[in-house]
Amino acid sequence: MLSSTPFSRRDCKQVDKLAKDNAGISVKELLDERVLIEAKRQLAFSQYSITDITEQLGFNEATNMTKFFKRHTDVSPKDFRQLCRMGLRQS
């Protein structure tokens, strides 16, 4: 049975060290990478609105997702979606 006790600061540091030792990046970076991959997938291939994708990924507001997405890709979610759709039409 899993304990309902939250991780201690020491536990978090150990998990982060394991991530860095095995993946070369922190747990936060791993999570950010996973969220970014899912955001790109949803934007490129789904018909969901950006607001719906924002909610599905757990962001409180679309502006938070837009800032996150632009920080990692240098383009807005809207522009990314348009670029993907243009590329799909040319294929």
mmCIF file with all atom_site columns, C-alpha atoms in Angstrom:
data_model
loop_
_atom_site.group_PDB
_atom_site.id
_atom_site.type_symbol
_atom_site.label_atom_id
_atom_site.label_alt_id
_atom_site.label_comp_id
_atom_site.label_asym_id
_atom_site.label_entity_id
_atom_site.label_seq_id
_atom_site.pdbx_PDB_ins_code
_atom_site.Cartn_x
_atom_site.Cartn_y
_atom_site.Cartn_z
_atom_site.occupancy
_atom_site.B_iso_or_equiv
_atom_site.pdbx_formal_charge
_atom_site.auth_seq_id
_atom_site.auth_comp_id
_atom_site.auth_asym_id
_atom_site.auth_atom_id
_atom_site.pdbx_PDB_model_num
ATOM 1  C CA . MET A 1 1  ? 0.000  0.000  0.000   1.00 0.00 ? 1  MET A CA 1
ATOM 2  C CA . LEU A 1 2  ? 1.294  3.459  -0.890  1.00 0.00 ? 2  LEU A CA 1
ATOM 3  C CA . SER A 1 3  ? 1.908  5.912  1.883   1.00 0.00 ? 3  SER A CA 1
ATOM 4  C CA . SER A 1 4  ? -0.081 9.146  1.819   1.00 0.00 ? 4  SER A CA 1
ATOM 5  C CA . THR A 1 5  ? 2.887  10.959 3.347   1.00 0.00 ? 5  THR A CA 1
ATOM 6  C CA . PRO A 1 6  ? 4.283  13.593 0.978   1.00 0.00 ? 6  PRO A CA 1
ATOM 7  C CA . PHE A 1 7  ? 7.878  13.414 -0.147  1.00 0.00 ? 7  PHE A CA 1
ATOM 8  C CA . SER A 1 8  ? 10.369 15.077 2.127   1.00 0.00 ? 8  SER A CA 1
ATOM 9  C CA . ARG A 1 9  ? 12.872 17.574 0.771   1.00 0.00 ? 9  ARG A CA 1
ATOM 10 C CA . ARG A 1 10 ? 15.508 14.839 1.027   1.00 0.00 ? 10 ARG A CA 1
ATOM 11 C CA . ASP A 1 11 ? 13.375 12.419 -1.016  1.00 0.00 ? 11 ASP A CA 1
ATOM 12 C CA . CYS A 1 12 ? 12.868 15.055 -3.707  1.00 0.00 ? 12 CYS A CA 1
ATOM 13 C CA . LYS A 1 13 ? 16.600 15.693 -3.888  1.00 0.00 ? 13 LYS A CA 1
ATOM 14 C CA . GLN A 1 14 ? 17.269 11.959 -4.227  1.00 0.00 ? 14 GLN A CA 1
ATOM 15 C CA . VAL A 1 15 ? 14.716 11.610 -7.031  1.00 0.00 ? 15 VAL A CA 1
ATOM 16 C CA . ASP A 1 16 ? 16.203 14.645 -8.770  1.00 0.00 ? 16 ASP A CA 1
ATOM 17 C CA . LYS A 1 17 ? 19.695 13.166 -8.445  1.00 0.00 ? 17 LYS A CA 1
ATOM 18 C CA . LEU A 1 18 ? 18.483 9.868  -9.929  1.00 0.00 ? 18 LEU A CA 1
ATOM 19 C CA . ALA A 1 19 ? 16.945 11.732 -12.851 1.00 0.00 ? 19 ALA A CA 1
ATOM 20 C CA . LYS A 1 20 ? 20.120 13.710 -13.469 1.00 0.00 ? 20 LYS A CA 1
ATOM 21 C CA . ASP A 1 21 ? 22.290 10.601 -13.190 1.00 0.00 ? 21 ASP A CA 1
ATOM 22 C CA . ASN A 1 22 ? 20.109 8.587  -15.572 1.00 0.00 ? 22 ASN A CA 1
ATOM 23 C CA . ALA A 1 23 ? 18.622 11.132 -17.974 1.00 0.00 ? 23 ALA A CA 1
ATOM 24 C CA . GLY A 1 24 ? 21.066 13.985 -17.597 1.00 0.00 ? 24 GLY A CA 1
ATOM 25 C CA . ILE A 1 25 ? 18.316 16.458 -16.681 1.00 0.00 ? 25 ILE A CA 1
ATOM 26 C CA . SER A 1 26 ? 16.257 17.331 -13.611 1.00 0.00 ? 26 SER A CA 1
ATOM 27 C CA . VAL A 1 27 ? 12.800 16.001 -12.816 1.00 0.00 ? 27 VAL A CA 1
ATOM 28 C CA . LYS A 1 28 ? 11.327 19.425 -13.639 1.00 0.00 ? 28 LYS A CA 1
ATOM 29 C CA . GLU A 1 29 ? 13.045 19.384 -17.023 1.00 0.00 ? 29 GLU A CA 1
ATOM 30 C CA . LEU A 1 30 ? 11.753 15.842 -17.671 1.00 0.00 ? 30 LEU A CA 1
ATOM 31 C CA . LEU A 1 31 ? 8.215  16.907 -16.799 1.00 0.00 ? 31 LEU A CA 1
ATOM 32 C CA . ASP A 1 32 ? 8.469  20.080 -18.890 1.00 0.00 ? 32 ASP A CA 1
ATOM 33 C CA . GLU A 1 33 ? 9.747  18.010 -21.816 1.00 0.00 ? 33 GLU A CA 1
ATOM 34 C CA . ARG A 1 34 ? 6.819  15.595 -21.525 1.00 0.00 ? 34 ARG A CA 1
ATOM 35 C CA . VAL A 1 35 ? 4.253  18.410 -21.306 1.00 0.00 ? 35 VAL A CA 1
ATOM 36 C CA . LEU A 1 36 ? 5.840  20.108 -24.330 1.00 0.00 ? 36 LEU A CA 1
ATOM 37 C CA . ILE A 1 37 ? 5.708  16.907 -26.393 1.00 0.00 ? 37 ILE A CA 1
ATOM 38 C CA . GLU A 1 38 ? 2.027  16.456 -25.548 1.00 0.00 ? 38 GLU A CA 1
ATOM 39 C CA . ALA A 1 39 ? 1.247  20.122 -26.289 1.00 0.00 ? 39 ALA A CA 1
ATOM 40 C CA . LYS A 1 40 ? 2.930  19.841 -29.696 1.00 0.00 ? 40 LYS A CA 1
ATOM 41 C CA . ARG A 1 41 ? 1.096  16.608 -30.472 1.00 0.00 ? 41 ARG A CA 1
ATOM 42 C CA . GLN A 1 42 ? -2.273 18.079 -29.521 1.00 0.00 ? 42 GLN A CA 1
ATOM 43 C CA . LEU A 1 43 ? -1.655 21.308 -31.437 1.00 0.00 ? 43 LEU A CA 1
ATOM 44 C CA . ALA A 1 44 ? -0.476 19.500 -34.555 1.00 0.00 ? 44 ALA A CA 1
ATOM 45 C CA . PHE A 1 45 ? -2.970 16.664 -34.770 1.00 0.00 ? 45 PHE A CA 1
ATOM 46 C CA . SER A 1 46 ? -6.101 17.460 -32.770 1.00 0.00 ? 46 SER A CA 1
ATOM 47 C CA . GLN A 1 47 ? -9.047 19.725 -33.427 1.00 0.00 ? 47 GLN A CA 1
ATOM 48 C CA . TYR A 1 48 ? -9.183 20.802 -29.760 1.00 0.00 ? 48 TYR A CA 1
ATOM 49 C CA . SER A 1 49 ? -9.029 24.523 -29.110 1.00 0.00 ? 49 SER A CA 1
ATOM 50 C CA . ILE A 1 50 ? -5.926 25.924 -27.479 1.00 0.00 ? 50 ILE A CA 1
ATOM 51 C CA . THR A 1 51 ? -8.051 26.597 -24.383 1.00 0.00 ? 51 THR A CA 1
ATOM 52 C CA . ASP A 1 52 ? -9.100 22.930 -24.263 1.00 0.00 ? 52 ASP A CA 1
ATOM 53 C CA . ILE A 1 53 ? -5.480 21.793 -24.664 1.00 0.00 ? 53 ILE A CA 1
ATOM 54 C CA . THR A 1 54 ? -4.468 24.198 -21.905 1.00 0.00 ? 54 THR A CA 1
ATOM 55 C CA . GLU A 1 55 ? -6.954 22.564 -19.538 1.00 0.00 ? 55 GLU A CA 1
ATOM 56 C CA . GLN A 1 56 ? -6.003 19.019 -20.575 1.00 0.00 ? 56 GLN A CA 1
ATOM 57 C CA . LEU A 1 57 ? -2.349 19.737 -19.800 1.00 0.00 ? 57 LEU A CA 1
ATOM 58 C CA . GLY A 1 58 ? -3.167 21.164 -16.366 1.00 0.00 ? 58 GLY A CA 1
ATOM 59 C CA . PHE A 1 59 ? -2.404 24.835 -16.924 1.00 0.00 ? 59 PHE A CA 1
ATOM 60 C CA . ASN A 1 60 ? -4.625 27.258 -15.007 1.00 0.00 ? 60 ASN A CA 1
ATOM 61 C CA . GLU A 1 61 ? -4.919 29.699 -17.898 1.00 0.00 ? 61 GLU A CA 1
ATOM 62 C CA . ALA A 1 62 ? -4.111 29.817 -21.602 1.00 0.00 ? 62 ALA A CA 1
ATOM 63 C CA . THR A 1 63 ? -1.631 32.642 -20.992 1.00 0.00 ? 63 THR A CA 1
ATOM 64 C CA . ASN A 1 64 ? 0.421  30.329 -18.749 1.00 0.00 ? 64 ASN A CA 1
ATOM 65 C CA . MET A 1 65 ? 0.582  27.669 -21.446 1.00 0.00 ? 65 MET A CA 1
ATOM 66 C CA . THR A 1 66 ? 1.453  30.272 -24.080 1.00 0.00 ? 66 THR A CA 1
ATOM 67 C CA . LYS A 1 67 ? 4.349  31.564 -21.965 1.00 0.00 ? 67 LYS A CA 1
ATOM 68 C CA . PHE A 1 68 ? 5.557  28.014 -21.270 1.00 0.00 ? 68 PHE A CA 1
ATOM 69 C CA . PHE A 1 69 ? 5.290  27.030 -24.944 1.00 0.00 ? 69 PHE A CA 1
ATOM 70 C CA . LYS A 1 70 ? 7.031  30.177 -26.233 1.00 0.00 ? 70 LYS A CA 1
ATOM 71 C CA . ARG A 1 71 ? 9.823  29.797 -23.662 1.00 0.00 ? 71 ARG A CA 1
ATOM 72 C CA . HIS A 1 72 ? 10.564 26.306 -24.985 1.00 0.00 ? 72 HIS A CA 1
ATOM 73 C CA . THR A 1 73 ? 9.908  26.761 -28.716 1.00 0.00 ? 73 THR A CA 1
ATOM 74 C CA . ASP A 1 74 ? 10.183 30.498 -29.485 1.00 0.00 ? 74 ASP A CA 1
ATOM 75 C CA . VAL A 1 75 ? 6.744  30.403 -31.173 1.00 0.00 ? 75 VAL A CA 1
ATOM 76 C CA . SER A 1 76 ? 3.224  30.716 -29.808 1.00 0.00 ? 76 SER A CA 1
ATOM 77 C CA . PRO A 1 77 ? 0.906  27.699 -29.711 1.00 0.00 ? 77 PRO A CA 1
ATOM 78 C CA . LYS A 1 78 ? -1.270 29.362 -32.362 1.00 0.00 ? 78 LYS A CA 1
ATOM 79 C CA . ASP A 1 79 ? 1.696  29.933 -34.700 1.00 0.00 ? 79 ASP A CA 1
ATOM 80 C CA . PHE A 1 80 ? 2.956  26.382 -34.096 1.00 0.00 ? 80 PHE A CA 1
ATOM 81 C CA . ARG A 1 81 ? -0.451 24.981 -35.020 1.00 0.00 ? 81 ARG A CA 1
ATOM 82 C CA . GLN A 1 82 ? -0.573 27.081 -38.189 1.00 0.00 ? 82 GLN A CA 1
ATOM 83 C CA . LEU A 1 83 ? 2.933  25.972 -39.203 1.00 0.00 ? 83 LEU A CA 1
ATOM 84 C CA . CYS A 1 84 ? 2.002  22.330 -38.676 1.00 0.00 ? 84 CYS A CA 1
ATOM 85 C CA . ARG A 1 85 ? -1.184 22.652 -40.681 1.00 0.00 ? 85 ARG A CA 1
ATOM 86 C CA . MET A 1 86 ? 0.680  24.353 -43.532 1.00 0.00 ? 86 MET A CA 1
ATOM 87 C CA . GLY A 1 87 ? 3.243  21.544 -43.540 1.00 0.00 ? 87 GLY A CA 1
ATOM 88 C CA . LEU A 1 88 ? 0.537  18.882 -43.599 1.00 0.00 ? 88 LEU A CA 1
ATOM 89 C CA . ARG A 1 89 ? -1.152 20.497 -46.598 1.00 0.00 ? 89 ARG A CA 1
ATOM 90 C CA . GLN A 1 90 ? 2.092  20.609 -48.571 1.00 0.00 ? 90 GLN A CA 1
ATOM 91 C CA . SER A 1 91 ? 2.827  16.920 -48.077 1.00 0.00 ? 91 SER A CA 1
#
